[in-house]
């Protein structure tokens, strides 16, 4: 959900915030206080991630699990195909969801997306054939594609430029908290049956939509484009932003390894039970440390430098996994990896908002989804292939050294792509 959005206590209906001119004299930033809209975005993001992880991990357990254990006994490949098509549907539609948000405002897209995901998850609970499960998963993916980029656009519009890094950090923390709670709740609900778990997750998305309906104002587009694709064309024609988006594919190749190469190594070192501590450490650190770490970074490091350094840290942590001979040693590397990833998300989102001119924010966030979609797909294939290749060659360090090199190349590429971007918020298209 990728995996991939928050605002001050009840305040007047916020209006879209235009980036400050580059030549504006810097002054003391306004105090950072959360509005009702931002609080609603934080809360709904927690609900969305929690609802997602309450049911999606159970799809494999229920449909591919042994009949003796209460599963349906479907092949893992058939269920994997369903989940892969859901992801492809969501990431593909996210590109257009951002453009539509620029035309109609983010709120209608978010509400429609929540409604469709509610229906998709509920349908999963009643699916008893592969075709039905596929249709339900694709419907859930369409919902995600509609609300993903519009959420980021809404955060940008209700948050002044100087506070956006903190806001994206708070939203990311709420998502990570949902990632921690969701699987625990889903596992408890599974005892009552998969249908109950699926319907409960659907109800969570219904609640998230209700929160957005009450707290998020209708943020009207700053200018109405002649076509919903105009913004995407502008983002694609923005040379610096296009470079930035394409270079970030390298980072998402690295970030997906927590689900591929890192998980495979953890299981090799400590068995199937290793996945719980692995994901718990990664998400738990993000919940506890992401916001204070971002505050510290904000004080001393420019956002561009912070992003480059964080990508380097992620690559270095993966490289160090080549010498991790025990599970505790691997967890130390995972902690370093997590510190890097928790800096990348809010800085990448902040820079995307900085690139976007007024009226094109949703389109720029939609276009940026290309890096996650391509990087995630390539990373999933590449990670497994490197692990298999290293084992076949008798060179188990192969995947980790290769990933470390990708990290270095990506960091250098980001430094190049961000040249000339204003050090402070302002339009950077060109």
XYZ file of N, CA and C in Angstrom, residues 98 102 222-223 225 227 230-232 234 356-365:
60
model
N -3.996 10.463 -8.829
C -3.441 11.774 -8.505
C -3.891 12.837 -9.489
N -6.352 16.369 -8.930
C -6.113 17.748 -9.361
C -7.334 18.337 -10.052
N -6.820 24.133 -7.566
C -6.380 25.507 -7.694
C -6.576 26.039 -9.103
N -6.633 25.148 -10.062
C -7.027 25.538 -11.415
C -7.554 24.292 -12.099
N -7.901 21.902 -15.005
C -7.214 21.543 -16.245
C -8.231 21.179 -17.317
N -7.956 18.764 -19.282
C -8.039 17.307 -19.279
C -7.411 16.792 -17.999
N -3.681 16.312 -18.203
C -2.758 17.429 -18.379
C -1.678 17.446 -17.300
N -2.093 17.184 -16.060
C -1.125 17.191 -14.958
C -0.082 16.109 -15.105
N -0.511 14.918 -15.562
C 0.445 13.834 -15.771
C 1.423 14.185 -16.882
N 2.364 17.163 -17.631
C 3.274 18.165 -17.077
C 4.339 17.504 -16.206
N 6.206 19.971 -7.315
C 4.916 20.188 -7.961
C 4.510 21.660 -7.961
N 4.141 22.207 -9.107
C 3.605 23.569 -9.142
C 2.169 23.568 -8.632
N 1.626 24.732 -8.283
C 0.236 24.793 -7.817
C -0.716 24.170 -8.825
N -1.677 23.392 -8.319
C -2.660 22.765 -9.184
C -2.224 21.455 -9.790
N -0.976 21.035 -9.546
C -0.478 19.789 -10.133
C -0.016 18.796 -9.061
N -0.309 19.068 -7.806
C 0.242 18.250 -6.722
C -0.186 16.794 -6.847
N -1.494 16.562 -7.064
C -1.974 15.191 -7.185
C -1.330 14.449 -8.343
N -1.187 15.141 -9.468
C -0.572 14.512 -10.640
C 0.876 14.123 -10.377
N 1.600 14.986 -9.664
C 3.000 14.685 -9.361
C 3.099 13.492 -8.415
N 2.222 13.422 -7.424
C 2.235 12.248 -6.546
C 1.818 10.989 -7.306
